[in-house]
Coordinates of N, CA and C in Angstrom, one line a residue:
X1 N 0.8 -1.2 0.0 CA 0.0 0.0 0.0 C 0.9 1.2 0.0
X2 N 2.0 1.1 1.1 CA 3.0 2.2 1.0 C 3.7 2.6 -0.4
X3 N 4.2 1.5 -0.9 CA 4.8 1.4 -2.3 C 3.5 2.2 -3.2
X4 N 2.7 1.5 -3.2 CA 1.3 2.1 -4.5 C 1.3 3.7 -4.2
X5 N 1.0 4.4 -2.8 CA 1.3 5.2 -2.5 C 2.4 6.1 -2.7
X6 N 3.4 5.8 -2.8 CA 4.5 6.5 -3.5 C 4.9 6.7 -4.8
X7 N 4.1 5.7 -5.3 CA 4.3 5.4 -7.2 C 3.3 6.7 -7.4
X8 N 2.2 6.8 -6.9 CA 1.4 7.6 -7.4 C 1.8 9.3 -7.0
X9 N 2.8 9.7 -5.9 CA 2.8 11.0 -5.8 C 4.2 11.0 -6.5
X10 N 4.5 10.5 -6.7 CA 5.8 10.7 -7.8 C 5.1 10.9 -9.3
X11 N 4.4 9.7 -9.7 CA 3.6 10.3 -10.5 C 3.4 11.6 -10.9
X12 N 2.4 11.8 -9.8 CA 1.8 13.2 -9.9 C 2.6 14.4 -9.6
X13 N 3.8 14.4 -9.2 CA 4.7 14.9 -9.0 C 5.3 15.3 -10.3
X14 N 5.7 14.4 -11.0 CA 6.7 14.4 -12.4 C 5.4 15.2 -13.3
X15 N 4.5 14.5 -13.0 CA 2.8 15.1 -14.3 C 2.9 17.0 -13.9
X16 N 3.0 17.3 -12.6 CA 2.6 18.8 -12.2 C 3.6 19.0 -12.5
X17 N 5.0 19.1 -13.0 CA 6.3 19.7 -12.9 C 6.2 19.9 -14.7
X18 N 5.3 18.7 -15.5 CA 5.5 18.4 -17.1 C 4.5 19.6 -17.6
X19 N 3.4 19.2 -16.6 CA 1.9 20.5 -17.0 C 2.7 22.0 -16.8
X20 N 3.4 22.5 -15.6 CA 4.0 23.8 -15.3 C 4.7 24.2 -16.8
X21 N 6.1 22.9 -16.9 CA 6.8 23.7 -18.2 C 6.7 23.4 -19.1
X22 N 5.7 23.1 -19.6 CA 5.2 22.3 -20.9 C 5.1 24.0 -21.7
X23 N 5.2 24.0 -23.1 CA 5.0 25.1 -23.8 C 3.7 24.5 -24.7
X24 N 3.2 23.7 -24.8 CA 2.0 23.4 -26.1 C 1.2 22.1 -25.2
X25 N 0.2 22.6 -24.3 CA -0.4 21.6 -23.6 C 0.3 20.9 -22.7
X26 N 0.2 19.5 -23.1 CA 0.4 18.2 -22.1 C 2.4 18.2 -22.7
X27 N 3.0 18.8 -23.5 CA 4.6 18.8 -23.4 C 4.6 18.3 -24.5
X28 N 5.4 17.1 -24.3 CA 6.1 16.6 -25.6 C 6.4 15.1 -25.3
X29 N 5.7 13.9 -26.4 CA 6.0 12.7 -26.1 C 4.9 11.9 -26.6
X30 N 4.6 10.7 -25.9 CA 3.4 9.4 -27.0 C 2.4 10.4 -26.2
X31 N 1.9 10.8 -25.6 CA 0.6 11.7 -24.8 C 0.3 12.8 -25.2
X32 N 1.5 13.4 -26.0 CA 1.0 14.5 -26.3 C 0.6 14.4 -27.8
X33 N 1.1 13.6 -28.1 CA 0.4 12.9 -29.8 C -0.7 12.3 -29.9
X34 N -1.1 11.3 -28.8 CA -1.9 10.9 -28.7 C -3.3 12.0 -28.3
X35 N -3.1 12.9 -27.9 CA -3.8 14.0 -27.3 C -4.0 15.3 -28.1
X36 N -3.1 15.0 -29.4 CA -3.0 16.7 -30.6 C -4.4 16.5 -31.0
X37 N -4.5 18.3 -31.0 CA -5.9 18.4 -31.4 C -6.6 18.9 -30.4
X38 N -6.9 17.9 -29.7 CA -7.8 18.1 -28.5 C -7.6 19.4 -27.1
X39 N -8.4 20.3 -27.0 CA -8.2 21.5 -26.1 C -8.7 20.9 -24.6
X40 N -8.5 21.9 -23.1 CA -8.4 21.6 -22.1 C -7.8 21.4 -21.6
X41 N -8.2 21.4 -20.3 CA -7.1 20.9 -19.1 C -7.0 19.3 -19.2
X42 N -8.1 18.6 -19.4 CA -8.6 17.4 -19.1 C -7.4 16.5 -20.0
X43 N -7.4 16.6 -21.5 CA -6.7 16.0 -22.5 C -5.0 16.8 -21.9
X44 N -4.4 17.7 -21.5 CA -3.2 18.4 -21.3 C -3.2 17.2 -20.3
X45 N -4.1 17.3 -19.3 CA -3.3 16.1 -18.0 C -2.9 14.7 -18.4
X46 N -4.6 14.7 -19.0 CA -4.1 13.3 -19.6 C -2.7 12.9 -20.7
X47 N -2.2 14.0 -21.6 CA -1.2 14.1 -22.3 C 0.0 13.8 -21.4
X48 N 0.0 15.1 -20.4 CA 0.9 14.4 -19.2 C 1.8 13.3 -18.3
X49 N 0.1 12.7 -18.1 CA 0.6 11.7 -17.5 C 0.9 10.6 -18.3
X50 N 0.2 10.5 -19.6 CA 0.9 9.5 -20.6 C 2.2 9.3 -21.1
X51 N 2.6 10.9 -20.9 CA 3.9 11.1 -21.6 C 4.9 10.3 -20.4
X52 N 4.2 10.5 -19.2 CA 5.3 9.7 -17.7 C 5.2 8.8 -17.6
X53 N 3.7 8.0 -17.9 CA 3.9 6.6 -17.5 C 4.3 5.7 -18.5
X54 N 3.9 5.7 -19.8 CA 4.3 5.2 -21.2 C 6.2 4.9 -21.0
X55 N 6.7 6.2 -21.6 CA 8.0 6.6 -21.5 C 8.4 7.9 -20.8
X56 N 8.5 8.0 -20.2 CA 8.9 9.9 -19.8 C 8.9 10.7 -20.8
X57 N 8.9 11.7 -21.2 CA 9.4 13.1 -22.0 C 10.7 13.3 -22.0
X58 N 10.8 13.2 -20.8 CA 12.5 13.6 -20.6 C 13.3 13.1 -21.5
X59 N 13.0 11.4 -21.4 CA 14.1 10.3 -22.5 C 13.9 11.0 -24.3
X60 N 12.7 11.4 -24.7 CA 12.8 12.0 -25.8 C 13.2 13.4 -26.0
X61 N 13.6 14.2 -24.6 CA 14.5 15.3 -24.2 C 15.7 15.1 -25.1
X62 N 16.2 14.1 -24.6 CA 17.5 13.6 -24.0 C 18.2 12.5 -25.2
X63 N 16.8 12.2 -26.0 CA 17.7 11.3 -27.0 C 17.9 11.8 -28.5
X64 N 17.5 13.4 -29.0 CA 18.1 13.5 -30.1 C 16.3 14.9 -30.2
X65 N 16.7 15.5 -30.8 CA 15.8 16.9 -31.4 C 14.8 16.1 -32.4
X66 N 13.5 16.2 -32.1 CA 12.1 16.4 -33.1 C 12.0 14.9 -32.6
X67 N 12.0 14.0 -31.8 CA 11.3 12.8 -31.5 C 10.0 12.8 -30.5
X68 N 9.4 12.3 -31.1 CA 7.7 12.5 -30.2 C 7.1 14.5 -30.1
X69 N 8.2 15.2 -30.6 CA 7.9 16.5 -30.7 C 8.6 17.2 -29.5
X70 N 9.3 16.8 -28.9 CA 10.2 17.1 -28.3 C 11.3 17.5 -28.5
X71 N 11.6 18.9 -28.2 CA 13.0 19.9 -28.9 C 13.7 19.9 -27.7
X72 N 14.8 19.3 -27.8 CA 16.1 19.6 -26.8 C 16.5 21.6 -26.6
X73 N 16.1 22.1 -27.9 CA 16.5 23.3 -27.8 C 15.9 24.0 -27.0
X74 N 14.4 23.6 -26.5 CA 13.1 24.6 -25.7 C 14.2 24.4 -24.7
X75 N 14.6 25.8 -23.7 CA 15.4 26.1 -23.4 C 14.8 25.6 -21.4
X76 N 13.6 26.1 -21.4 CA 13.1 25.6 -20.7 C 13.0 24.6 -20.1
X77 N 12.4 23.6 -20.7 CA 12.8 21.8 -20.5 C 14.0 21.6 -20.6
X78 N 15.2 22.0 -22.0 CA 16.6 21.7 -21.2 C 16.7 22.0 -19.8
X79 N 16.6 23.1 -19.2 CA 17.9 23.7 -18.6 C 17.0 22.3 -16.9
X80 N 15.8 22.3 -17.1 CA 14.8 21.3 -16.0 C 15.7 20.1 -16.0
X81 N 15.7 19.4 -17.5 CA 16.5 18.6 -17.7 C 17.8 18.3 -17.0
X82 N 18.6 19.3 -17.4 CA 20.1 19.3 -16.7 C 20.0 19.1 -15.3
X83 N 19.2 20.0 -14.6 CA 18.7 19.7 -13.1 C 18.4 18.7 -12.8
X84 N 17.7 18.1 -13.1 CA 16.8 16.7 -12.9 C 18.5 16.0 -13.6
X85 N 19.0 15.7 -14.1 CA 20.1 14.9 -14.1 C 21.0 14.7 -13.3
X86 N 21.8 16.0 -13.1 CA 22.7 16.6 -12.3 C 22.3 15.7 -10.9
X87 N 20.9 16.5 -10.6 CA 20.8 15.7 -9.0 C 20.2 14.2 -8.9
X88 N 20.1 13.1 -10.1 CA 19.6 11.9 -9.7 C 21.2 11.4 -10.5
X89 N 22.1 11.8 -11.0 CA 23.6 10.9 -11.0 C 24.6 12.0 -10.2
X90 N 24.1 12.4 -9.6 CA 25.3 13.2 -8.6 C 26.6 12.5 -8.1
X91 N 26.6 11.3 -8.1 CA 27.9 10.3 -7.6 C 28.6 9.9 -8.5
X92 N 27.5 9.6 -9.7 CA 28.6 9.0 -10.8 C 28.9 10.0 -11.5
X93 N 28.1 11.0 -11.8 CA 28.7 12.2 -12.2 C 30.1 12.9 -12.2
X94 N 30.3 12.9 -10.7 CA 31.5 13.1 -10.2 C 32.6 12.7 -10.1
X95 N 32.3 11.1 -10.0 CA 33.4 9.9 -10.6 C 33.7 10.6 -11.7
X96 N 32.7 10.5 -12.7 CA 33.4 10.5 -14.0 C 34.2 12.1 -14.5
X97 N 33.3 13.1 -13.9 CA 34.3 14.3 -14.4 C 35.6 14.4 -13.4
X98 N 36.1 13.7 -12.6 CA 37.3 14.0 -12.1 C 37.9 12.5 -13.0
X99 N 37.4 11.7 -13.6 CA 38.5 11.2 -14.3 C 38.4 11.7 -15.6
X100 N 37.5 12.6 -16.5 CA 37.3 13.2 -17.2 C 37.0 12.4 -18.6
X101 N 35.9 11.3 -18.3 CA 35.2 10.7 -18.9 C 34.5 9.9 -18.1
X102 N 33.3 9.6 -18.8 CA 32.7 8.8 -18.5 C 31.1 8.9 -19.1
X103 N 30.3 7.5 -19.0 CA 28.6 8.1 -19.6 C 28.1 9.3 -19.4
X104 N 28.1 9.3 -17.9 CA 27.5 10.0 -17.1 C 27.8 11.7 -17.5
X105 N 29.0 12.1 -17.8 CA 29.7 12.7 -18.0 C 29.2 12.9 -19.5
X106 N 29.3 12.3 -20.3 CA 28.6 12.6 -21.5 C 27.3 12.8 -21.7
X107 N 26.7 12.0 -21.0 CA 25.3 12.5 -21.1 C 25.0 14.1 -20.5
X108 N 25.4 14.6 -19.8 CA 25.5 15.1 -19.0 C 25.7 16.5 -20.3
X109 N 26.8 16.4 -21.3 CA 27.5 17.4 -22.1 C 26.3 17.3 -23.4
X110 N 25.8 16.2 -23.4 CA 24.5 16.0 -24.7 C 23.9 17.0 -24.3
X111 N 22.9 16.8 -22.8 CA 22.3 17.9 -22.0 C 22.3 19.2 -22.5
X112 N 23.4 19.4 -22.5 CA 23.9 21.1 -22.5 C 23.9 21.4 -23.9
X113 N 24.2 20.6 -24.9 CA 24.1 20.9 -26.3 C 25.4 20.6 -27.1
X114 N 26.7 20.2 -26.2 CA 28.2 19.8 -26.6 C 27.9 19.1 -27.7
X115 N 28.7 19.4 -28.9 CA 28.9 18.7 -30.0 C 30.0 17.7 -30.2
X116 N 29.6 16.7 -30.5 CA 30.9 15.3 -30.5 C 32.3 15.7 -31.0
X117 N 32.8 17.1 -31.4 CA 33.5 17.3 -32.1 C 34.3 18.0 -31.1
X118 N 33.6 18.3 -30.2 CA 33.6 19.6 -28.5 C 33.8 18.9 -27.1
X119 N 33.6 17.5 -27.7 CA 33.3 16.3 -25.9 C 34.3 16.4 -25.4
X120 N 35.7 16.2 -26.4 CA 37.1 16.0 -25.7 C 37.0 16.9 -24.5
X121 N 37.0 18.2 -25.3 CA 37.5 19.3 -24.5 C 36.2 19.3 -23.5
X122 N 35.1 18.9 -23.3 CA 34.4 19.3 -22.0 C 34.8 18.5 -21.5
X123 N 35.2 17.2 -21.8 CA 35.7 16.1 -20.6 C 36.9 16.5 -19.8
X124 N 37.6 17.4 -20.6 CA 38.8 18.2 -20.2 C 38.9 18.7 -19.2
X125 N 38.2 19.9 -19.4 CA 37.2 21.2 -19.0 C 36.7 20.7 -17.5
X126 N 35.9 19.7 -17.6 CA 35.5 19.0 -16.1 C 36.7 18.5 -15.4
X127 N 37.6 17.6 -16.1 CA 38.3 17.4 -14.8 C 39.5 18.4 -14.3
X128 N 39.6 19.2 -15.4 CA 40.5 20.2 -14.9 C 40.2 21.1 -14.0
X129 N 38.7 21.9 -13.9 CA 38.2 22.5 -13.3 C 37.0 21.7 -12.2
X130 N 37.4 20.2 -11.9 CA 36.7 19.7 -10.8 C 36.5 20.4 -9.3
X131 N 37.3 20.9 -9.0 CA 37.7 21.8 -7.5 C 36.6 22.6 -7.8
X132 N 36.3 23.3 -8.7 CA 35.7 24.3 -8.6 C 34.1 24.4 -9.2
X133 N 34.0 23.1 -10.0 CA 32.7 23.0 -10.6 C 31.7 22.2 -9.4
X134 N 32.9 21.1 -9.2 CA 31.5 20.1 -8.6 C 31.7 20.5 -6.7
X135 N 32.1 21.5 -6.1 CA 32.3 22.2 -5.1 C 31.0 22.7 -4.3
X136 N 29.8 22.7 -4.7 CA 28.5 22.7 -4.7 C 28.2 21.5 -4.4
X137 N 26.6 21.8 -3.9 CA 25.5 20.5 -3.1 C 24.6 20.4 -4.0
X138 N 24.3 21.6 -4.8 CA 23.2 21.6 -5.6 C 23.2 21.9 -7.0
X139 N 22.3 21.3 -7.6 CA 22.7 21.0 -9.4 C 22.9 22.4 -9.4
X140 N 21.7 23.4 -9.1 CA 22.0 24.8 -10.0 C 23.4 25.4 -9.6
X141 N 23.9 25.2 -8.6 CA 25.2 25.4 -8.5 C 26.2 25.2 -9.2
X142 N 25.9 23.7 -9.1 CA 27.3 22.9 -10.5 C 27.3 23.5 -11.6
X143 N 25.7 23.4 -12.4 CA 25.3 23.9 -13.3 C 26.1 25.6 -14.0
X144 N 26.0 26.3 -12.9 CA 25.8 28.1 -12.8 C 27.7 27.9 -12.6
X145 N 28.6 26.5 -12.3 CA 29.9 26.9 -12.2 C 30.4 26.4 -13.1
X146 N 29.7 25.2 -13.9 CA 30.5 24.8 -15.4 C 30.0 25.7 -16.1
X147 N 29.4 26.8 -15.8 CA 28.9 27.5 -17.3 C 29.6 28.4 -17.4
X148 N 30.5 28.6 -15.9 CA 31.1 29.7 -16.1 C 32.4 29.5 -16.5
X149 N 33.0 27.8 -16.3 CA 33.8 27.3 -16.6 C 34.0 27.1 -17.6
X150 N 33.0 27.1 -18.6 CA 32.8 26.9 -20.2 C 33.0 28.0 -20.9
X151 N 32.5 29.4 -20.0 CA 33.2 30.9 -20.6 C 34.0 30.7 -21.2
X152 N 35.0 30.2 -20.2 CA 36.6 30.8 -20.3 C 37.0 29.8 -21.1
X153 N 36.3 29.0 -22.1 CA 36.9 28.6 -23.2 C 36.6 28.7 -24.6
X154 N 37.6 28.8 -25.4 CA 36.8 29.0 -27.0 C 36.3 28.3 -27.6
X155 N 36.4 27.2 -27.5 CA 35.7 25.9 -27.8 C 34.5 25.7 -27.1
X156 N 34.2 26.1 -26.3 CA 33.1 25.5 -25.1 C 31.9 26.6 -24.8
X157 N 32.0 28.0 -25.2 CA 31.9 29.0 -24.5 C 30.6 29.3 -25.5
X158 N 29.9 28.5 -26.3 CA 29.2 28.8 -27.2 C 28.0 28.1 -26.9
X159 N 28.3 27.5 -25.5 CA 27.3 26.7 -25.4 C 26.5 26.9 -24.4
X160 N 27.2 27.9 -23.9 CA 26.3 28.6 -22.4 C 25.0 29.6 -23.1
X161 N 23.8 29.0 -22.2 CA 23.0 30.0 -22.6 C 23.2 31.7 -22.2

């Protein structure tokens, strides 16, 4: 019962967070396709929560521009994205930018918009500047100190919003 309980305010949790920064109804994903066309709150929620319980949104965030209608570019959903990353791989994250690779670590530079031609140098970028990036408790932190850390490079500095 505790378990069912918690599936469901997580749920509803991930759905109110999708409904807030959604730009065109229920967001972006199988719910919100399944749901085009249709006006309301009623079909937005339902878009919502389809989009979370089916597959997330996020994963069509995260796995390449125009899938299920989801733009890595809406700046909004990225930057949620990054957050929502940052703080559910916070461990492995860290592992990997102080050895200055790793998935986590890549995925992490997809996020942001790094182009495979650019990875080296963010993987760089991170472990050289570890002391000072991952020196924070909180993603917007990390986030607000690799971007500043990305300034100060010519390669990298294109990618800060």
């Amino acid at each position: 019962m505790k378990k069912s309980l918690m599936i469901v305010a997580s749920l509803a949790l991930t759905t109110a967070f999708t409904v807030n920064a959604a730009e065109t109804g229920g967001g972006c994903g199988l719910g919100a396709m399944v749901m085009d066309g249709k006006s309301g709150k009623g079909p937005q929620i339902a878009a919502a929560i389809l989009n979370n319980l089916v597959i997330p949104n996020t994963f069509f965030m995260t796995t390449g521009g125009g899938l299920m209608g989801c733009d890595p570019t809406h700046t909004v959903q990225r930057e949620e994205a990054k957050k929502i990353f940052v703080a559910s791989n916070m461990d492995k994250l860290t592992i990997d930018a102080a050895k200055g690779q790793g998935d986590h670590l890549e995925a992490l530079a997809y996020l942001i918009g790094v182009e495979n031609q650019d990875l080296a140098a963010f993987e760089k970028l991170s472990q050289s500047r570890f002391d000072s990036v991952f020196d924070a408790d909180q993603p917007e932190q990390i986030l607000a100190a690799l971007d500043h850390a990305m300034l100060s490079d010519s390669a990298l500095g294109k990618y800060v919003n």
